[in-house]
Short mmCIF file of C-alpha atoms in Angstrom, two decimals:
data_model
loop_
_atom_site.label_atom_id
_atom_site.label_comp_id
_atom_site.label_asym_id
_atom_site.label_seq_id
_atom_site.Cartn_x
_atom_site.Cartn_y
_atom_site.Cartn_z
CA UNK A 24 -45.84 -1.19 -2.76
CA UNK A 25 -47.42 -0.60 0.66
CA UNK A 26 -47.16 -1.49 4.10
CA UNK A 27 -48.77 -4.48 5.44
CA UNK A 28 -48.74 -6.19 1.50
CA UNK A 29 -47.95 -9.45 -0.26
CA UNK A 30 -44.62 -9.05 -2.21
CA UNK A 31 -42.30 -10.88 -4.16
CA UNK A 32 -38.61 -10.98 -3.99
CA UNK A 33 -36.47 -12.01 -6.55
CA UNK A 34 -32.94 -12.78 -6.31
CA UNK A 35 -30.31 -13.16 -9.10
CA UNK A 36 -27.52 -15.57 -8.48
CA UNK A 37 -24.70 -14.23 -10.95
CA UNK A 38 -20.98 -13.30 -11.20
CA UNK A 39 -18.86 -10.09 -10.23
CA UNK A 40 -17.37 -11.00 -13.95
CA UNK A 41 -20.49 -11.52 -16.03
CA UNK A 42 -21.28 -9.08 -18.42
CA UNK A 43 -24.24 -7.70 -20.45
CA UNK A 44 -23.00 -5.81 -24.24
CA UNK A 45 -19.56 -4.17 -21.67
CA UNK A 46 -21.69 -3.84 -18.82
CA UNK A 47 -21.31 -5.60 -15.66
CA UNK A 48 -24.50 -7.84 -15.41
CA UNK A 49 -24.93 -6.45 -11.77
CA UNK A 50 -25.23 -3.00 -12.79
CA UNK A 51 -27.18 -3.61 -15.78
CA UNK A 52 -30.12 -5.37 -13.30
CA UNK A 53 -29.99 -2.85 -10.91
CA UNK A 54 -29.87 0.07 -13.99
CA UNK A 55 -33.17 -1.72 -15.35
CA UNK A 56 -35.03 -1.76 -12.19
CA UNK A 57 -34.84 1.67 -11.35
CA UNK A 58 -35.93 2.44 -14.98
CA UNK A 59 -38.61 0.15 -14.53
CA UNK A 60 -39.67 1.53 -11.20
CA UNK A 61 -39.06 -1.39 -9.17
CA UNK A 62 -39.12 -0.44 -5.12
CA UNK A 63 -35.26 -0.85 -5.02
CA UNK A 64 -32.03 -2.95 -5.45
CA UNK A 65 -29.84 -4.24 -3.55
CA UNK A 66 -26.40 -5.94 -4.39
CA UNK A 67 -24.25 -8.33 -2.43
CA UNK A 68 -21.27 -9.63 -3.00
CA UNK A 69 -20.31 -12.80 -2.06
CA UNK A 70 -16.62 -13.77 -0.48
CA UNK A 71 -16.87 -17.92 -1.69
CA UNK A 72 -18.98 -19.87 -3.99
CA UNK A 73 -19.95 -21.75 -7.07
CA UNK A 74 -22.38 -22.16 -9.59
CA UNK A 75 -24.12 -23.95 -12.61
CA UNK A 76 -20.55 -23.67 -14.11
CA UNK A 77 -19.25 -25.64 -11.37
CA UNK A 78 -16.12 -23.86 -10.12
CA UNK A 79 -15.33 -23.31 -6.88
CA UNK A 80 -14.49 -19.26 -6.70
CA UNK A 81 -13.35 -17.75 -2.87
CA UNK A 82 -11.76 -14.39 -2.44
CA UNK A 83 -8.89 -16.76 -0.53
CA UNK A 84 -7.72 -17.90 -3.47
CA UNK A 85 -5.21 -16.37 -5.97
CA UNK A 86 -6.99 -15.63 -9.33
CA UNK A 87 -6.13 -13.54 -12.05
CA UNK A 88 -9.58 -12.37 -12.16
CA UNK A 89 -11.40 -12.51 -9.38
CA UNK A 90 -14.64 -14.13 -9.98
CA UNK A 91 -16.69 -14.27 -6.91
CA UNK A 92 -20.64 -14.49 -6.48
CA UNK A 93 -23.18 -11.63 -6.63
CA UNK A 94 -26.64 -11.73 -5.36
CA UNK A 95 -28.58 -9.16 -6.96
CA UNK A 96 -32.00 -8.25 -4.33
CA UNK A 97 -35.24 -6.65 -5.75
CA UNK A 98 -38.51 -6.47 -3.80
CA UNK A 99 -41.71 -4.88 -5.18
CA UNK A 100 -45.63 -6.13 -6.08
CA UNK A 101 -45.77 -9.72 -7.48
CA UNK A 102 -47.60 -8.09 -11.20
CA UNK A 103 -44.55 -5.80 -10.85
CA UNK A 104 -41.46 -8.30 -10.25
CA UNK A 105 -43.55 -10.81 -13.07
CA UNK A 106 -43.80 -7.95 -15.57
CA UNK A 107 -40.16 -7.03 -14.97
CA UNK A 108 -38.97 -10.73 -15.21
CA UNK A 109 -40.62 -11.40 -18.67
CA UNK A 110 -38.54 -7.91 -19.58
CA UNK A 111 -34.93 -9.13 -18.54
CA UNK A 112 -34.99 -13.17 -18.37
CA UNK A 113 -34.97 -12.90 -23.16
CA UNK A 114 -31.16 -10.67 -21.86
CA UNK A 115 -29.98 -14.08 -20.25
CA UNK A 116 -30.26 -15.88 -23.72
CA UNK A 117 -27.68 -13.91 -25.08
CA UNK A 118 -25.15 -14.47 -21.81
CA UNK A 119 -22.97 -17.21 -22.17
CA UNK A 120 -22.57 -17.68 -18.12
CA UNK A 121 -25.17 -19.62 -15.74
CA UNK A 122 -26.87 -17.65 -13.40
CA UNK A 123 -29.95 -18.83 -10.98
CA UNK A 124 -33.09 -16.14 -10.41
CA UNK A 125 -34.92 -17.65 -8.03
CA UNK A 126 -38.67 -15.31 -6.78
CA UNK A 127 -40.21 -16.27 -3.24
CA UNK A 128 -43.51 -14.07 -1.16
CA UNK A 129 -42.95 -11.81 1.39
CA UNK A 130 -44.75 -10.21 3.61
CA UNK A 131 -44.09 -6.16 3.69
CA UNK A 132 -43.74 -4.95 7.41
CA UNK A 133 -43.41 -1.56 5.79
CA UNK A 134 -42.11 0.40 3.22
CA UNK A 135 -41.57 4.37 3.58
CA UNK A 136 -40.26 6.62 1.00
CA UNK A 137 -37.48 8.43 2.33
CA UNK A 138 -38.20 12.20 2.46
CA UNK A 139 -36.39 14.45 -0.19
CA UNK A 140 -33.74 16.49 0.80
CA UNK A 141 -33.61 20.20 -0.04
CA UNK A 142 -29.96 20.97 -0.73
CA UNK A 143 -28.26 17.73 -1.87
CA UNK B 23 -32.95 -28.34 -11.23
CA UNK B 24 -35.09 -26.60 -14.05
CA UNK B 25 -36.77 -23.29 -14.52
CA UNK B 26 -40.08 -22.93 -13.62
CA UNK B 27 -40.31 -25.43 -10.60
CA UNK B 28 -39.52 -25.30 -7.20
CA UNK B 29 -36.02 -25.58 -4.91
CA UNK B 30 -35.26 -25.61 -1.02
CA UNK B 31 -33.25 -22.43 -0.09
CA UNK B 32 -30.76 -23.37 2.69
CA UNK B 33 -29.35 -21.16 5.12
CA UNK B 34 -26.47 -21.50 7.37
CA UNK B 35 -25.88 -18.87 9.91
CA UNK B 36 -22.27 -19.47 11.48
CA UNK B 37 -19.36 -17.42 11.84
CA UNK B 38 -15.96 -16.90 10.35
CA UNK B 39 -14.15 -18.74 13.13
CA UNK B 40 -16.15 -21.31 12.57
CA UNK B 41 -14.12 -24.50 12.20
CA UNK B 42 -14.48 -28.44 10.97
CA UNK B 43 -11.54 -30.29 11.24
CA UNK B 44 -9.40 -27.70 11.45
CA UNK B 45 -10.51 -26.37 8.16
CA UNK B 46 -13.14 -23.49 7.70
CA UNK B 47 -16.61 -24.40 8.43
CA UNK B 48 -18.17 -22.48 5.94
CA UNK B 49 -15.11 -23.59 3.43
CA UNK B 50 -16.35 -27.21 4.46
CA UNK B 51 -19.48 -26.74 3.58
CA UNK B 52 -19.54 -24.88 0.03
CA UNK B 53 -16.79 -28.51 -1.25
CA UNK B 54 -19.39 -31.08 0.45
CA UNK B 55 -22.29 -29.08 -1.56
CA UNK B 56 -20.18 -29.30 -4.65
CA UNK B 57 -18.87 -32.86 -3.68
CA UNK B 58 -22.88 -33.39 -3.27
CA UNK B 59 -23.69 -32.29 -6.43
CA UNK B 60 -26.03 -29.11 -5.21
CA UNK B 61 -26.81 -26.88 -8.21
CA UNK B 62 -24.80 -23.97 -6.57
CA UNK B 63 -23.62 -21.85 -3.30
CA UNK B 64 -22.66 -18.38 -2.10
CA UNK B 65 -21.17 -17.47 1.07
CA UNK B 66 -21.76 -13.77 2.49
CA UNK B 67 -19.97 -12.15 4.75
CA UNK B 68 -22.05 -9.76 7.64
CA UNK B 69 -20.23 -6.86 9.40
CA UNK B 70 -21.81 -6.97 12.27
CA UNK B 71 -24.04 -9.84 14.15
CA UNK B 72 -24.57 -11.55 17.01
CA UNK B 73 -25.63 -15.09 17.36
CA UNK B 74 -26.50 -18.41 19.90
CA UNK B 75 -23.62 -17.81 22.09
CA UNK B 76 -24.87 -14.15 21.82
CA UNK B 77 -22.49 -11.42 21.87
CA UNK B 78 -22.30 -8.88 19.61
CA UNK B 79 -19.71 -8.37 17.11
CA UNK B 80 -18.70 -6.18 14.51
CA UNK B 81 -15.87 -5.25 11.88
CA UNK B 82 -15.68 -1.80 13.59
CA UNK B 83 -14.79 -3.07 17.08
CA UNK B 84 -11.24 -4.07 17.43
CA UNK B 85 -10.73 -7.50 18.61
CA UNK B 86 -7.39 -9.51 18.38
CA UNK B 87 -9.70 -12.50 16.05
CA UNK B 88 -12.23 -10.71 14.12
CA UNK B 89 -15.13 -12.88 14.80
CA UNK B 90 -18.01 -11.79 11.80
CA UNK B 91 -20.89 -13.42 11.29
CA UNK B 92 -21.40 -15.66 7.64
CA UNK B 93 -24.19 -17.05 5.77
CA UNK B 94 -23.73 -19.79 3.22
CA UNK B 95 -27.12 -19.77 0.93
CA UNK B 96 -27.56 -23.41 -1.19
CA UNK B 97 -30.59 -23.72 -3.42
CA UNK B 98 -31.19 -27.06 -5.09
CA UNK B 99 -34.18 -29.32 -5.32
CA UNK B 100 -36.38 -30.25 -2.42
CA UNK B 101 -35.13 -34.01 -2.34
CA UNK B 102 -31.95 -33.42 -2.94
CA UNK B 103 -31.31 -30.70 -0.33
CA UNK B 104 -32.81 -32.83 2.34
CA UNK B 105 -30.26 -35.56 1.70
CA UNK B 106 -27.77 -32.87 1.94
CA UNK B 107 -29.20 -31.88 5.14
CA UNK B 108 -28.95 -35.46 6.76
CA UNK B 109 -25.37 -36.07 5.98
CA UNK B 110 -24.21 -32.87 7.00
CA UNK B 111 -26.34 -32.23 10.10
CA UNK B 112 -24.33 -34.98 12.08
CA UNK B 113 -21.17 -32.65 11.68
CA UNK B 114 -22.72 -29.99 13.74
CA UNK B 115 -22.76 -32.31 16.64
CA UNK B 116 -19.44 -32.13 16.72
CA UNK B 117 -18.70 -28.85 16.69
CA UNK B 118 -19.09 -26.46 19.56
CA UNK B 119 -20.38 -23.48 18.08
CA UNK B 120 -23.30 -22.31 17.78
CA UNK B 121 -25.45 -22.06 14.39
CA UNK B 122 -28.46 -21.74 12.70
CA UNK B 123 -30.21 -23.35 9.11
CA UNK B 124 -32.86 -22.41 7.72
CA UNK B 125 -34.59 -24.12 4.76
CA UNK B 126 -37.76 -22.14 2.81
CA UNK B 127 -39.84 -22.71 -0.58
CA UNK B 128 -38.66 -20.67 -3.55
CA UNK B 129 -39.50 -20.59 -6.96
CA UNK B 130 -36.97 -20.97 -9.42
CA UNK B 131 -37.49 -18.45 -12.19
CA UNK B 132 -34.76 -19.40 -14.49
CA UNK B 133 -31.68 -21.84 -14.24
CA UNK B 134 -28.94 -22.01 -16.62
CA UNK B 135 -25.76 -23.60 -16.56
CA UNK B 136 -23.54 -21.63 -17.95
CA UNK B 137 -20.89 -22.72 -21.22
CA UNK B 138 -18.08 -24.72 -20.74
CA UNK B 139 -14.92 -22.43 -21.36
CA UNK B 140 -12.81 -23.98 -24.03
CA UNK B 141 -9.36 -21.96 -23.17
CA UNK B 142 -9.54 -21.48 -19.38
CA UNK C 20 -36.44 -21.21 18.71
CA UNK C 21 -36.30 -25.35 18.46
CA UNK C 22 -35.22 -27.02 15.07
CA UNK C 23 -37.70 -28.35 13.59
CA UNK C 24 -40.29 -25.78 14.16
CA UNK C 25 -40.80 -22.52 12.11
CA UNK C 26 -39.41 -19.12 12.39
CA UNK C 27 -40.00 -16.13 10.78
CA UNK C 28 -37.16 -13.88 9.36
CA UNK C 29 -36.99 -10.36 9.28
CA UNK C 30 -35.07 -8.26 7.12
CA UNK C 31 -34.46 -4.85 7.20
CA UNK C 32 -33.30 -2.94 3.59
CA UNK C 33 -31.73 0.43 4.96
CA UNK C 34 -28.73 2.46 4.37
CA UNK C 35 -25.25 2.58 5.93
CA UNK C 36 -26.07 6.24 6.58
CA UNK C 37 -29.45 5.99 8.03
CA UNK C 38 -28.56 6.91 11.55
CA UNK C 39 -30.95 7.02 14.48
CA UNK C 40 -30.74 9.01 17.62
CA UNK C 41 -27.18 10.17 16.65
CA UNK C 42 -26.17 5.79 16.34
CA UNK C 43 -26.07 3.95 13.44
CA UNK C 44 -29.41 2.48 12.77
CA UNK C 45 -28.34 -0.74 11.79
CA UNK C 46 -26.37 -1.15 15.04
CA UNK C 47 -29.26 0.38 17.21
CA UNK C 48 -31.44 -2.35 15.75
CA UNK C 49 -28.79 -5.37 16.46
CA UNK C 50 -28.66 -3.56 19.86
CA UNK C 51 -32.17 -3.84 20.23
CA UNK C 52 -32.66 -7.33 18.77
CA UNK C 53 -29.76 -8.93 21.41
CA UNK C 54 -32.06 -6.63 24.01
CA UNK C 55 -35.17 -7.68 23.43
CA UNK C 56 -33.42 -11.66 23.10
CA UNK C 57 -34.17 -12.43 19.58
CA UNK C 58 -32.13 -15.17 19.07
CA UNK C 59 -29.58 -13.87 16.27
CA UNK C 60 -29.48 -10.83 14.16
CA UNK C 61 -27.07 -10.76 11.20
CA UNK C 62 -25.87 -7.02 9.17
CA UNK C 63 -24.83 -7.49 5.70
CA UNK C 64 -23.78 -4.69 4.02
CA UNK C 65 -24.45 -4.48 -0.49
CA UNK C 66 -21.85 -2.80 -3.04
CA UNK C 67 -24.64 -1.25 -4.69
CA UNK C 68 -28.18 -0.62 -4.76
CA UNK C 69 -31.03 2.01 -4.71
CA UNK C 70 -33.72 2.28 -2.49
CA UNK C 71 -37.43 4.10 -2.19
CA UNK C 72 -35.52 7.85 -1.99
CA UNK C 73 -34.19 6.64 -5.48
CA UNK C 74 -31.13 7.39 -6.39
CA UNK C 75 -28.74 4.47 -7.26
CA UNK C 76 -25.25 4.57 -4.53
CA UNK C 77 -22.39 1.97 -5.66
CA UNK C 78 -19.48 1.32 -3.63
CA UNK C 79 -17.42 1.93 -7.54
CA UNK C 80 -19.26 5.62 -8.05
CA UNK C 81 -16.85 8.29 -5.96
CA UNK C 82 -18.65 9.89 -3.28
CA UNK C 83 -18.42 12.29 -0.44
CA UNK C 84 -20.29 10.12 2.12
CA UNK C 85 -20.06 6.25 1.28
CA UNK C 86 -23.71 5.46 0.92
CA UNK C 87 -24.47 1.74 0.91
CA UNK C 88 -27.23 -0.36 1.38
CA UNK C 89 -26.88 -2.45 4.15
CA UNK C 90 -29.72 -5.26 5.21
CA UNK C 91 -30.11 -6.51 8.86
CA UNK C 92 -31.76 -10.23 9.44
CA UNK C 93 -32.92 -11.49 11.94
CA UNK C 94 -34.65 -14.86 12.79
CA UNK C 95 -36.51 -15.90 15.58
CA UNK C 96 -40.43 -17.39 16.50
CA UNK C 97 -43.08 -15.48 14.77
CA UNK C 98 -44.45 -14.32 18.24
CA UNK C 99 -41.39 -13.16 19.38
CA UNK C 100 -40.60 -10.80 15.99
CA UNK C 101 -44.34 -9.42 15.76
CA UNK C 102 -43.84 -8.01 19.37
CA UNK C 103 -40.20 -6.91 18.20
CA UNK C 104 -42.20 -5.39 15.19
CA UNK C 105 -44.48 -3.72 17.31
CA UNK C 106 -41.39 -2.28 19.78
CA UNK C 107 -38.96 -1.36 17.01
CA UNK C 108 -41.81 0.20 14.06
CA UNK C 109 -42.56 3.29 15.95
CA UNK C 110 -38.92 4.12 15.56
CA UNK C 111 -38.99 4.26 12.05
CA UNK C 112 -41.87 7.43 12.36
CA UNK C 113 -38.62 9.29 13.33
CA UNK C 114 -36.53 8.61 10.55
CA UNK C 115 -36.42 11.01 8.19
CA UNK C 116 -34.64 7.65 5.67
CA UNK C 117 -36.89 5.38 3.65
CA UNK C 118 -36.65 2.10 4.48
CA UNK C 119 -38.20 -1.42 3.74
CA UNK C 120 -39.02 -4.20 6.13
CA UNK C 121 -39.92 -7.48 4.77
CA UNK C 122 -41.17 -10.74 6.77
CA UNK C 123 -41.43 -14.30 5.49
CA UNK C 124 -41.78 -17.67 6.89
CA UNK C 125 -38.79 -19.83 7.30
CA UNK C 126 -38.17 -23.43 8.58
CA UNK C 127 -35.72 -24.06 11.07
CA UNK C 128 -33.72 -26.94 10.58
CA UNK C 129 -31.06 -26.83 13.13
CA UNK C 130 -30.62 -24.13 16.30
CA UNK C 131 -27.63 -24.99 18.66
CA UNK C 132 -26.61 -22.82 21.08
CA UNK C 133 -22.99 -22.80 21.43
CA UNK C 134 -21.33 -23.65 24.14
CA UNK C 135 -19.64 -21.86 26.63
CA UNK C 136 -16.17 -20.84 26.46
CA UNK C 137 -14.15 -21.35 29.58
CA UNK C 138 -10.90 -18.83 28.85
CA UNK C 139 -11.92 -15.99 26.63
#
C-alpha cells in the first residue's frame, strides 16, 4: 500500500463471544491478516449494541456473559482486501452467529512503515 | 439487507452525557434503531475528543462528570436508513447539545443473521 | 461544516505509544485539530491490532508497556482537512512510528453546535 492510493477498508461487525474452532473470532481475523500480509488490524470494542440476532447487548447491563460488539478494522489494496475476503467469508459458513462485513474506498493520506527497533 | 448490495453507514457523534428524556441519548438511539427495525448497531466509546461546543476532553483529565465522546455506527439499507433519519432528526431539535451524523455508501460484503438460540 | 453538504473524514491508525515531541501523539493531534478549528476530532482507542511495524499488541497478551492501537477521527470540509493535511503531514517525517492516514468522503446529515452553558 502507498501513500496517496485508492484503498479499501473492510470492517467486521461481530461479537466479543463469537468463536472460530476455540478461538475468539476477533483474534482469529486479526491472526489471518497478518499471515496474509494485510497492512494492519485494528479491533474495537464496542460498550452497547445489537445485531442480525436481534438482542440488545450494553456493558450497563448485568449478563452472565458479557456479549458486547466488536468491530474488527483492516485497510490495505482493494486486489488485496478482495483476495483476503474470498479466503475468510467460506469460515463464516461454519459460525452459527450473524455478523455484518461491510468494504467501502478510501483514500490513503499516507502509510509509513514504522522503523525497526534494534534492541526490543 | 443482503450480501453483495449496498447500505447507508450512519454516524452519530455525541457524547456520554448526552441525554433524551432523561434517558441516555445514545441508549435512545440504539432501542429506536431496533424499535425501527435497522439490521444492527454498535456504540463506541472515544477517550478523548472534542466536539461543537468545543472543548477538549479526555478520560485522563479528572473532571467531577466524565464527559467522553461516543459514536453510535447503524448500517442498513439506503431507504430504510433515510426514514430512520427523518423520524429521529426532529429529536435533536430538542436537545441542546451539540452533535454530528454522518451517512456514507458502503458495500455490504456479507450479512448473516445469526441462529436463533434454542436454550437461552 | 452545514448539514446537508459533504465532509471529508480523516482517520488516523496509530499507537497509544507513538509519542511526539515528548506528548502523546494522539493528543498533540486533537490539540492541533481544536487549533487549527476543525470542527470535532474524536480518539478511540482498539483492544487489539497490528500495524505496518508488524507485530500483533492485544490488550489480553501481558506486556511491559501497554501497546494499543488507538485511531483519531476527525470530520470537517474537505478544504479545511487538506490544509490540516498539509500542516500536520510534515510531522509525521519525525516519527520514528509507522502510521496510516486514511481519507474518505462522508455526507453530513446533521451539524448543531451546542449551545452555550450558562453555569459550568
Amino acid at each position: 500500500m502507498k501513500s496517496n492510493s485508492e484503498a479499501t477498508r473492510l470492517r467486521f461487525y461481530i461479537s466479543n463471544t463469537d468463536k472460530f474452532r476455540h478461538t475468539l473470532l476477533s483474534e482469529t481475523l486479526v491472526f489471518a491478516a497478518k499471515r496474509y500480509g494485510l497492512a494492519g488490524a485494528t479491533v474495537t470494542k464496542g460498550c452497547m449494541g445489537y445485531g442480525s440476532s436481534s438482542v440488545i447487548h450494553s456493558a450497563k447491563f448485568w449478563e452472565i456473559t458479557e456479549k458486547l460488539p466488536v468491530i474488527v478494522e483492516m485497510v490495505d489494496e482493494p486486489t488485496k482486501i478482495e483476495q483476503f475476503v474470498n479466503i475468510i467469508l467460506p469460515w463464516f459458513d461454519k459460525i452459527p452467529t450473524g455478523c455484518l462485513v461491510t468494504a467501502e474506498k478510501v483514500q490513503v493520506v499516507l502509510f509509513k512503515q514504522g522503523m525497526k527497533k534494534k534492541f526490543f
